[in-house]
Short mmCIF file of C-alpha atoms in Angstrom, two decimals:
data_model
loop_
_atom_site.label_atom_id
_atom_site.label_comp_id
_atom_site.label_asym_id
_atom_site.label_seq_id
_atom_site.Cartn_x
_atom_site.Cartn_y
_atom_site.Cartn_z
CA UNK A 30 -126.60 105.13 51.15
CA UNK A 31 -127.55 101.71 52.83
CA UNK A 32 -129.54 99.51 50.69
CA UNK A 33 -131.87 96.88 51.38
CA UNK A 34 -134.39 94.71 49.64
CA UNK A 35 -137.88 93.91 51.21
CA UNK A 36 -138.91 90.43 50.25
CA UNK A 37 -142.51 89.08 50.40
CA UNK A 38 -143.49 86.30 50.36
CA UNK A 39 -146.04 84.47 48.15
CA UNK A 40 -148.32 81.47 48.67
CA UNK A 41 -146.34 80.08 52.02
CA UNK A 42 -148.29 83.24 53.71
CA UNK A 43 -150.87 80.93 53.66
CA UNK A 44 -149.46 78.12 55.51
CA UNK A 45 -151.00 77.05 59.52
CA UNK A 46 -148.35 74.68 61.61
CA UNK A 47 -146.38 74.00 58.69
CA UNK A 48 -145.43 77.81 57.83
CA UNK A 49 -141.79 78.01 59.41
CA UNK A 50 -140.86 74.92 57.82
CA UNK A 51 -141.77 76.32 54.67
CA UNK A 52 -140.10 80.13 55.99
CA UNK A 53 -136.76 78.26 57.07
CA UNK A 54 -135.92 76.73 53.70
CA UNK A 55 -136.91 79.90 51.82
CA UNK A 56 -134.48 81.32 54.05
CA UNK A 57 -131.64 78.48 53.95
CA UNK A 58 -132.23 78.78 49.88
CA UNK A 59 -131.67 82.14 49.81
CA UNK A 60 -128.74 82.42 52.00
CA UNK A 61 -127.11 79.67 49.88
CA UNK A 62 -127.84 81.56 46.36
CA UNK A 63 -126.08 85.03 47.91
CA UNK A 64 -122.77 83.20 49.18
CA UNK A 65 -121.40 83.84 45.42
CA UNK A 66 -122.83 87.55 45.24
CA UNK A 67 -121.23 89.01 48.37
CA UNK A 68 -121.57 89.01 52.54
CA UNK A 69 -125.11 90.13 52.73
CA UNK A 70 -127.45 89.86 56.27
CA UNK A 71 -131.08 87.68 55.33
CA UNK A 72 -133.27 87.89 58.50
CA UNK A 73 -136.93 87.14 58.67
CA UNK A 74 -139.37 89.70 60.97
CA UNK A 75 -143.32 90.42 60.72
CA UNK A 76 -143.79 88.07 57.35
CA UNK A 77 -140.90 90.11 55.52
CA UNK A 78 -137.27 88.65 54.51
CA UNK A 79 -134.76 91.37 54.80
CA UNK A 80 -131.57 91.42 52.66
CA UNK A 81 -129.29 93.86 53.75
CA UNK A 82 -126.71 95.15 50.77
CA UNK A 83 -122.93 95.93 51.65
CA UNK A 84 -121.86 98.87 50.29
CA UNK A 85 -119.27 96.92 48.77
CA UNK A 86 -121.20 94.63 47.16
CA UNK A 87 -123.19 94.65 43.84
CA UNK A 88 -126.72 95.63 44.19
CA UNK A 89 -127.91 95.03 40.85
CA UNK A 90 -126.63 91.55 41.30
CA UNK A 91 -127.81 90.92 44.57
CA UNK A 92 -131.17 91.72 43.21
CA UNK A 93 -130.79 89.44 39.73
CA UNK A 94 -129.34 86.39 42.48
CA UNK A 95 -132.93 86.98 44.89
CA UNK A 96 -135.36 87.50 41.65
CA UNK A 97 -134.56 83.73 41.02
CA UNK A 98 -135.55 82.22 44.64
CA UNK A 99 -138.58 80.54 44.30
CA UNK A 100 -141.02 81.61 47.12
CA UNK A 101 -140.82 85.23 46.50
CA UNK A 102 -144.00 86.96 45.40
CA UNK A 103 -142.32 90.61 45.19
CA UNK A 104 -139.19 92.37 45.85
CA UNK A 105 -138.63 96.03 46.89
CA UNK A 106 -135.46 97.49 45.92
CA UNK A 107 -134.89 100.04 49.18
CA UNK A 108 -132.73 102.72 50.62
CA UNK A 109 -132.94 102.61 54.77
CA UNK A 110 -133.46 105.86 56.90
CA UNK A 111 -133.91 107.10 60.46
CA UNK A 112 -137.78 106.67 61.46
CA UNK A 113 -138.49 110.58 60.79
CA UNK A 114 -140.25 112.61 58.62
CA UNK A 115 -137.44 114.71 57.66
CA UNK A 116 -135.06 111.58 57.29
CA UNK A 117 -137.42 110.24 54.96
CA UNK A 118 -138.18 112.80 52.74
CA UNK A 119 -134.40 113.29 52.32
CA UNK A 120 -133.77 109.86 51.81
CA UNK A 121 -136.80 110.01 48.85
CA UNK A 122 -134.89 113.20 47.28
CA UNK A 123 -131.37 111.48 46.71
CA UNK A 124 -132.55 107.91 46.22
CA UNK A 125 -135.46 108.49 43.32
CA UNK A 126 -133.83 111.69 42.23
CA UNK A 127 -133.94 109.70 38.34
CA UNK A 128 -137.23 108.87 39.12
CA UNK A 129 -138.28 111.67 40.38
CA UNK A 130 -137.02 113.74 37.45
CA UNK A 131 -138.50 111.76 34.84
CA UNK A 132 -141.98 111.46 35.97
CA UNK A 133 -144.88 113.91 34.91
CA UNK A 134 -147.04 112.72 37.58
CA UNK A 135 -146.93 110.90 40.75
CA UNK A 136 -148.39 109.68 44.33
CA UNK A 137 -146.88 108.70 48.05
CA UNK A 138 -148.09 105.38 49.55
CA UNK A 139 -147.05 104.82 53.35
CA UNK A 140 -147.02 101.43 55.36
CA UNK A 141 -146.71 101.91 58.95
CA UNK A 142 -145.65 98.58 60.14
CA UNK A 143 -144.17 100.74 63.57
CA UNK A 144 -147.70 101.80 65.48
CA UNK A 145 -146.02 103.95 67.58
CA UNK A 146 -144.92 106.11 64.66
CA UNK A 147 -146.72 109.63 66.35
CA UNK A 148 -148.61 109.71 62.43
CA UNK A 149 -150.97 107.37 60.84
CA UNK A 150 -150.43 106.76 57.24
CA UNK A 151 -152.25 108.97 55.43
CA UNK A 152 -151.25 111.79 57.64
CA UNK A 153 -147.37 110.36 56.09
CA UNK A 154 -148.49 110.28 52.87
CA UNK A 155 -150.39 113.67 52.70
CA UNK A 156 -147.39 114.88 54.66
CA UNK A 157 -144.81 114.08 52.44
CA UNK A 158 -146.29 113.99 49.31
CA UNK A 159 -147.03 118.14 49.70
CA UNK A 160 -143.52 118.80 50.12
CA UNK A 161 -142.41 116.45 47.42
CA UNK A 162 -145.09 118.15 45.35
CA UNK A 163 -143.69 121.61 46.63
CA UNK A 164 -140.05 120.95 45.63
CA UNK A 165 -140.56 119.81 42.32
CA UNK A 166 -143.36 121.61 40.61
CA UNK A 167 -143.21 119.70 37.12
CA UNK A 168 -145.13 116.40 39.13
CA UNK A 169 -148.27 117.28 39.55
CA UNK A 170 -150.52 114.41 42.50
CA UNK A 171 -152.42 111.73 40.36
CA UNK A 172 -153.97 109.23 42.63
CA UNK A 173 -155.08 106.83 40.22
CA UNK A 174 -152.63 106.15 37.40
CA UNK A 175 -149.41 108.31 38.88
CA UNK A 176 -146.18 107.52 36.39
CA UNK A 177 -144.06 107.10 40.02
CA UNK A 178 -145.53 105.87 43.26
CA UNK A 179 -143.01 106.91 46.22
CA UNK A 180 -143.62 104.14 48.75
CA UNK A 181 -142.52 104.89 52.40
CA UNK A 182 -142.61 102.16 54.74
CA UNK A 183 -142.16 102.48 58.47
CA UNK A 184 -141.01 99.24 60.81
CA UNK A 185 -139.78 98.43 64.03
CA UNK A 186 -135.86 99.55 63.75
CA UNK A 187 -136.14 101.40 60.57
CA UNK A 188 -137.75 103.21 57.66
CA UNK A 189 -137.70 102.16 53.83
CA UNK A 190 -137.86 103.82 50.54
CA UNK A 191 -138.39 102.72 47.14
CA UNK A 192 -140.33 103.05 43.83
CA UNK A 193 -142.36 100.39 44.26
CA UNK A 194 -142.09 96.42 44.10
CA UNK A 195 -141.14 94.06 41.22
CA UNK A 196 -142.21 90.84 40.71
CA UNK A 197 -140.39 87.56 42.18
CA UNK A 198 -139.50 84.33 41.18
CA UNK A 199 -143.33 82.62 42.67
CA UNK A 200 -143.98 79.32 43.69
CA UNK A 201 -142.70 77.55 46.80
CA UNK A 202 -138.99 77.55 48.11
CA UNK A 203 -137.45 74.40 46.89
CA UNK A 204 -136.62 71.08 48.68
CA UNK A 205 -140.06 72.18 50.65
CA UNK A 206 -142.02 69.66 48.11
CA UNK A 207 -139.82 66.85 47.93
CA UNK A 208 -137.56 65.41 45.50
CA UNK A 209 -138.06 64.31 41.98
CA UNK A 210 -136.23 63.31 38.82
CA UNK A 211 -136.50 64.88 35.46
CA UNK A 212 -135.52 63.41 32.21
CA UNK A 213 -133.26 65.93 31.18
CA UNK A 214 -132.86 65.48 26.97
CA UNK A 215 -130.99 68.46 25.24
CA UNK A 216 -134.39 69.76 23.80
CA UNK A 217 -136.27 72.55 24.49
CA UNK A 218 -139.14 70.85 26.73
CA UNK A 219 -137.23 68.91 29.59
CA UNK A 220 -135.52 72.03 30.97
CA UNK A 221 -138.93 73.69 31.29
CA UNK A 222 -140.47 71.04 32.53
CA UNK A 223 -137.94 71.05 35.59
CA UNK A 224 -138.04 74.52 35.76
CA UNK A 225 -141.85 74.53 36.31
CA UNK A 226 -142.01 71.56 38.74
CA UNK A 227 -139.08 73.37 40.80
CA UNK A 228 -141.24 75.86 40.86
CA UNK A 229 -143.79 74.32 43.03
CA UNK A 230 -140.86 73.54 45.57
CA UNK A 231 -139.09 69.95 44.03
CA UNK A 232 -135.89 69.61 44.19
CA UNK A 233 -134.40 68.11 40.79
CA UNK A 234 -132.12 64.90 39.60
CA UNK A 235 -131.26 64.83 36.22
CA UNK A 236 -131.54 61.68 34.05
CA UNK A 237 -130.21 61.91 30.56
CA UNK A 238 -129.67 58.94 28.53
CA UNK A 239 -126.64 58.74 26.65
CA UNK A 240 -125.36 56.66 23.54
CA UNK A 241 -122.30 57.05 22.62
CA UNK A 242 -120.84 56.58 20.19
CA UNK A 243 -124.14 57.81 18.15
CA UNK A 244 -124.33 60.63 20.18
CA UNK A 245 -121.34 62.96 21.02
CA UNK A 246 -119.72 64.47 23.54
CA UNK A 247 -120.55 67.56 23.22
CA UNK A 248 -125.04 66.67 23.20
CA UNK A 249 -123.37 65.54 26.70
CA UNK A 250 -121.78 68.65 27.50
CA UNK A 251 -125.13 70.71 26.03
CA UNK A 252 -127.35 68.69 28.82
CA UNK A 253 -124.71 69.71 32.08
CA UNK A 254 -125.07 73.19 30.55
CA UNK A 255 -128.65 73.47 30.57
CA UNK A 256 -128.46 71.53 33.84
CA UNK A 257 -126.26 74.62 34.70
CA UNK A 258 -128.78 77.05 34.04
CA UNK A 259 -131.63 75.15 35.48
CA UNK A 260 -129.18 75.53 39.06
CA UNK A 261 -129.43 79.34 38.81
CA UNK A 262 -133.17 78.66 39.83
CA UNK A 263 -133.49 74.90 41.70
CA UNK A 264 -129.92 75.17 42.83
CA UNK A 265 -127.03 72.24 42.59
CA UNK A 266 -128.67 69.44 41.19
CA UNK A 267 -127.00 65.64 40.12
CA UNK A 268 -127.15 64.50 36.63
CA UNK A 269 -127.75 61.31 36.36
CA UNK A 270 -125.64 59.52 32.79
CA UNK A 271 -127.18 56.75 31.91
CA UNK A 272 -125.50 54.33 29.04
CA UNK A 273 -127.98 53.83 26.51
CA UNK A 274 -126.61 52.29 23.57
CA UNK A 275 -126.76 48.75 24.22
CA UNK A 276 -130.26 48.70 24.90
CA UNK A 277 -130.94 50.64 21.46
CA UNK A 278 -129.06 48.37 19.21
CA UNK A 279 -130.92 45.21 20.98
CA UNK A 280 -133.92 46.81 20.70
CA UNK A 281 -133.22 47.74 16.56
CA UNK A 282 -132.08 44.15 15.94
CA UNK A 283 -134.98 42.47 18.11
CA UNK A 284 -138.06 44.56 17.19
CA UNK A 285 -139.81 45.24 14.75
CA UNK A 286 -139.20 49.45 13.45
CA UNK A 287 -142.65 50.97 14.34
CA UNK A 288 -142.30 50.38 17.94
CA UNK A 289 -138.64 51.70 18.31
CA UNK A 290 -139.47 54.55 20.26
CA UNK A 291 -142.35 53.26 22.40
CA UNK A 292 -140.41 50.05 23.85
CA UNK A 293 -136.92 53.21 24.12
CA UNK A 294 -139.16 55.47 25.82
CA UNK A 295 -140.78 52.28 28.24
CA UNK A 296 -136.83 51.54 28.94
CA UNK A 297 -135.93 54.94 30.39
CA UNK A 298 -139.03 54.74 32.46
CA UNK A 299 -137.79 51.58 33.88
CA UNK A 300 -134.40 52.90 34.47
CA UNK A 301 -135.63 56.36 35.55
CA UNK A 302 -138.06 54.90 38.23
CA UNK A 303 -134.92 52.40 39.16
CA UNK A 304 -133.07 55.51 39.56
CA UNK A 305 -135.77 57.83 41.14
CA UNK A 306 -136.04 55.29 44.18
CA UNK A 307 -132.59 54.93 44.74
CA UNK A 308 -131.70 58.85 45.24
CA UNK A 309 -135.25 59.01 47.14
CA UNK A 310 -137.30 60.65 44.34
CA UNK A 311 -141.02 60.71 44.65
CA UNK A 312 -141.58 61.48 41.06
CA UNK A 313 -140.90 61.84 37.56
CA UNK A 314 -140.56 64.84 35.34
CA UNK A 315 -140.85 64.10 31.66
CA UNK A 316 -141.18 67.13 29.22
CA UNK A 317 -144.03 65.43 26.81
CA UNK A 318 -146.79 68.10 25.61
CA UNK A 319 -149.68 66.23 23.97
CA UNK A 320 -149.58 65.28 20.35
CA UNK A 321 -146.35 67.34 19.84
CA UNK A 322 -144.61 64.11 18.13
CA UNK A 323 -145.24 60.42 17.33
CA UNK A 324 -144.88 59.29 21.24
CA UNK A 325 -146.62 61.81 22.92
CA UNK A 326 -150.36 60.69 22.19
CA UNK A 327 -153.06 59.07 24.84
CA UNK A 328 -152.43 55.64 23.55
CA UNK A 329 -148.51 56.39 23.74
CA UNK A 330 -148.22 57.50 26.72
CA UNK A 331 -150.64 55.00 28.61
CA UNK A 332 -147.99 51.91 26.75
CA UNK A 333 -145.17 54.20 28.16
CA UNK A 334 -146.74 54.84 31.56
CA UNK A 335 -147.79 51.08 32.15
CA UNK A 336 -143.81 50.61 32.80
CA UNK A 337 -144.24 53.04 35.91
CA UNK A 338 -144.60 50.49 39.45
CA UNK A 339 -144.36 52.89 41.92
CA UNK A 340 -143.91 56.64 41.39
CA UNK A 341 -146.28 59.77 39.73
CA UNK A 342 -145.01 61.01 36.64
CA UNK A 343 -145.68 64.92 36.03
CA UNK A 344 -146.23 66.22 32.64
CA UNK A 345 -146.31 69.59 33.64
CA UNK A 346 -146.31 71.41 29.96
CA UNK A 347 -148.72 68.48 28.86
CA UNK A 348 -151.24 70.91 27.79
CA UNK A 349 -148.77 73.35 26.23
CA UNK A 350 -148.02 74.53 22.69
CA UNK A 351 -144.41 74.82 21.02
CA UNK A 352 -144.46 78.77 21.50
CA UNK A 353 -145.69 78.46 25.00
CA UNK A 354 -142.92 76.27 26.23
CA UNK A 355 -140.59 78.80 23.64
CA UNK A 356 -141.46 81.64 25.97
CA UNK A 357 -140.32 79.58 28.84
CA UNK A 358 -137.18 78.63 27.81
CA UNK A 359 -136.43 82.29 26.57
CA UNK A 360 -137.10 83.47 29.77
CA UNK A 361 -135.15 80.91 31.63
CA UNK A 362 -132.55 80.65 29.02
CA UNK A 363 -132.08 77.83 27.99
CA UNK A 364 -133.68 78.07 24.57
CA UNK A 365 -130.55 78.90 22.90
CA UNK A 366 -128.38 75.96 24.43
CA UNK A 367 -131.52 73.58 23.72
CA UNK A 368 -130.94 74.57 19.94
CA UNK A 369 -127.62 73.67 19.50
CA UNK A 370 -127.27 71.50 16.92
CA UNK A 371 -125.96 68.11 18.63
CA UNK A 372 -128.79 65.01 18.67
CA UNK A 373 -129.54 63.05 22.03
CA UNK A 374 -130.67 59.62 22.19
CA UNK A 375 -134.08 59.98 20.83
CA UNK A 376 -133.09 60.67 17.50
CA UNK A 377 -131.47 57.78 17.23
CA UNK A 378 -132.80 54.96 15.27
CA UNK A 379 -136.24 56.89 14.78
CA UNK A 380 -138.85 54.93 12.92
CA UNK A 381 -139.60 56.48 9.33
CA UNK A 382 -143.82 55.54 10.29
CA UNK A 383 -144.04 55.27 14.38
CA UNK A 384 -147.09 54.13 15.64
CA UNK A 385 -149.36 56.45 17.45
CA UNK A 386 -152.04 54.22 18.18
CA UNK A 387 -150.62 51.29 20.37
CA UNK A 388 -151.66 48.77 22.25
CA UNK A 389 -150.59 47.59 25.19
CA UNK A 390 -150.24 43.89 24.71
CA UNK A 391 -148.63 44.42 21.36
CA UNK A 392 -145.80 46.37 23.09
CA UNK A 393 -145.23 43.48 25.48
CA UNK A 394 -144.89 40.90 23.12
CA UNK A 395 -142.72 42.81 21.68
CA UNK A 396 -140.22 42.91 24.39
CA UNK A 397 -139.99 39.04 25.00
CA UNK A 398 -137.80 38.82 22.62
CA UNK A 399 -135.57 41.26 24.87
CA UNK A 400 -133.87 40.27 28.26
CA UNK A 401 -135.59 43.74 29.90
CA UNK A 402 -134.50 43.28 33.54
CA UNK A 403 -130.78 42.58 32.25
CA UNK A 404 -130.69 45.57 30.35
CA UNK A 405 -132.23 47.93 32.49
CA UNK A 406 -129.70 46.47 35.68
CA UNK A 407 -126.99 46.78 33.33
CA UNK A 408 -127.99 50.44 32.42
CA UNK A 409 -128.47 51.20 35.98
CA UNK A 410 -125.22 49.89 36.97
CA UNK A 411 -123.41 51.96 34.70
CA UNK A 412 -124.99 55.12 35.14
CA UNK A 413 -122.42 57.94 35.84
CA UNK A 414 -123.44 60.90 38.22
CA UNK A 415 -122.02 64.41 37.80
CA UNK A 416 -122.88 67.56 39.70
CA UNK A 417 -123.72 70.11 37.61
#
């Protein structure tokens, strides 16, 4: 039986001029995300994306590939027929037979999307839903809260069955938002943060900050893997290895230990915004939720902002809790790579009593005793990209 999923789609609906722009990348994303499942047909007609399922190839795949495209509000899982009330009523009997047989209760809802169709709707509905009721006596109609809802839909070439849609992946289709570069650390925050901001249609360049030999290999290898998993939603995406180490043991022998991780954290803005501009970012991603740790209050981030010339920097679980941004990472998973026991960079060198309340002129005093546009050049120089 020839299977197809219905895709709507969510907020670019809403779009005037700018809609097919929008429509074309959601398309272009998709396609690209089903070359690895299998030879599958994605075609666009009257606001819904069609994704037409070889026999041959995985269904249940196909449909874990499409839940992950951003720009898809909901996805119907459905089995094609002739445009006929007989076809479709077959077509209802073989493909929710499981569904059918499980379910005390139940209702028909019909979308005519083919006017010509000699019945409206509800004549469809009533229609089918007699016979359905007819053939198997233990569902009995329930209009309001039915434990299956058949759903027929009628187009132009085509009718559709299925049980109903599921839920997609939201937001915007990415790249239709611009570009922007997260600082990708091996905790549990960054990844989410990315996640969320490719959500709204960026497309993502990792930064991760690397210092060797005080961190290992492997905290490398953890960061490309949750860069991994972040692709299954954003798709292919550079990370960005920057060397990190010099500028840590200047700053440890130069400065005094309180401001260790304010004047580290104002460095990889520096070399993050460097970065940002040269692979034509528009914006920063950090993973910082308020008050979470030492360099995450107001006064913290304003010092670390301050570094910032040019380009926005989105907080987007600012206003999160620990268990929120858990739930994310679950979901995305990436929480159980995140834990993995292997430090990054900001553990390094961490100040037994960091100050929280800074001020700004305090920091920059500070950093005279450093040669910042040496370090940063140097850092930037040696920055290694992989694609992940």
């Amino acid at each position: 039986m020839k299977e197809v999923l219905l895709l709507k789609c969510g907020e670019i609906v809403l779009k005037g001029l700018n809609r097919k722009k929008f429509e074309d990348r959601l398309l272009g994303n998709l396609k690209r995300r089903l070359k690895a499942v299998g030879g599958c047909t994605v075609s666009l007609r009257q606001s819904v994306i069609y994704v037409e399922i070889p026999e041959e190839v995985d269904g249940d795949a196909v449909m874990d590939a499409v839940s992950r495209v951003f720009g898809i509000a909901l996805i119907c899982r459905a089995a094609v027929c002739e445009k006929s009330m007989e076809a479709m009523l077959e077509t209802a009997e073989h493909y929710l037979a499981d569904q059918i047989a499980a379910a005390s209760t139940f209702k028909v809802e019909t979308k005519r999307g083919d006017k010509r169709f000699p019945l409206t709707s509800v004549q469809v509905s009533q229609q089918l839903g007699g016979e359905l009721a007819h053939r198997h006596p233990h569902m009995k109609p329930d209009m309001h809260h039915p434990a299956l809802t058949v759903h027929f839909e009628i187009r132009e070439q085509y009718a559709f069955v299925h049980a109903g849609p599921v839920p997609g992946a939201g937001g915007m289709p990415v790249g239709t938002n611009g570009r922007a570069a997260l600082l990708l650390s091996g905790g549990i925050d960054s990844p989410v943060a990315g996640y969320m901001m490719a959500k709204r249609g960026l497309e993502l360049v990792g930064i991760h900050f690397f210092s060797y030999p005080y961190t290992s290999d492997r905290a490398k290898e953890k960061v490309f893997e949750l860069g991994r998993k972040l692709t299954t939603y954003c798709g292919r995406m550079p990370i960005l290895v920057v060397p990190f180490t010099k500028i840590q043991e200047e700053i440890r022998d130069k400065c005094h230990e309180e401001l260790f991780t304010l004047i580290m954290r104002r460095f990889m803005m520096r070399i993050a915004e460097r970065l940002a501009v040269e692979y034509e970012c528009g914006g920063l991603i950090t993973g910082e939720s308020l008050g979470q740790v030492a360099s995450q209050t107001m006064p913290a981030m304003a010092v670390t902002n301050a570094v910032c010339q040019t380009l926005p920097v989105f907080r987007p679980v600012i206003g999160m809790d620990k268990e929120e941004i858990v739930q994310i990472a679950r979901k995305i998973d990436t929480f159980e790579t995140s834990i993995l026991p292997y430090e990054d960079c900001c553990t390094v060198f961490t100040p037994k009593h960091p100050n929280t309340k800074p001020k700004l002129y305090k920091i920059e005093e500070a950093e005279r005793a450093l040669d910042v546009e040496a370090l940063v050049a140097e850092a930037v120089a040696g920055t290694e990209r992989v694609l992940v």
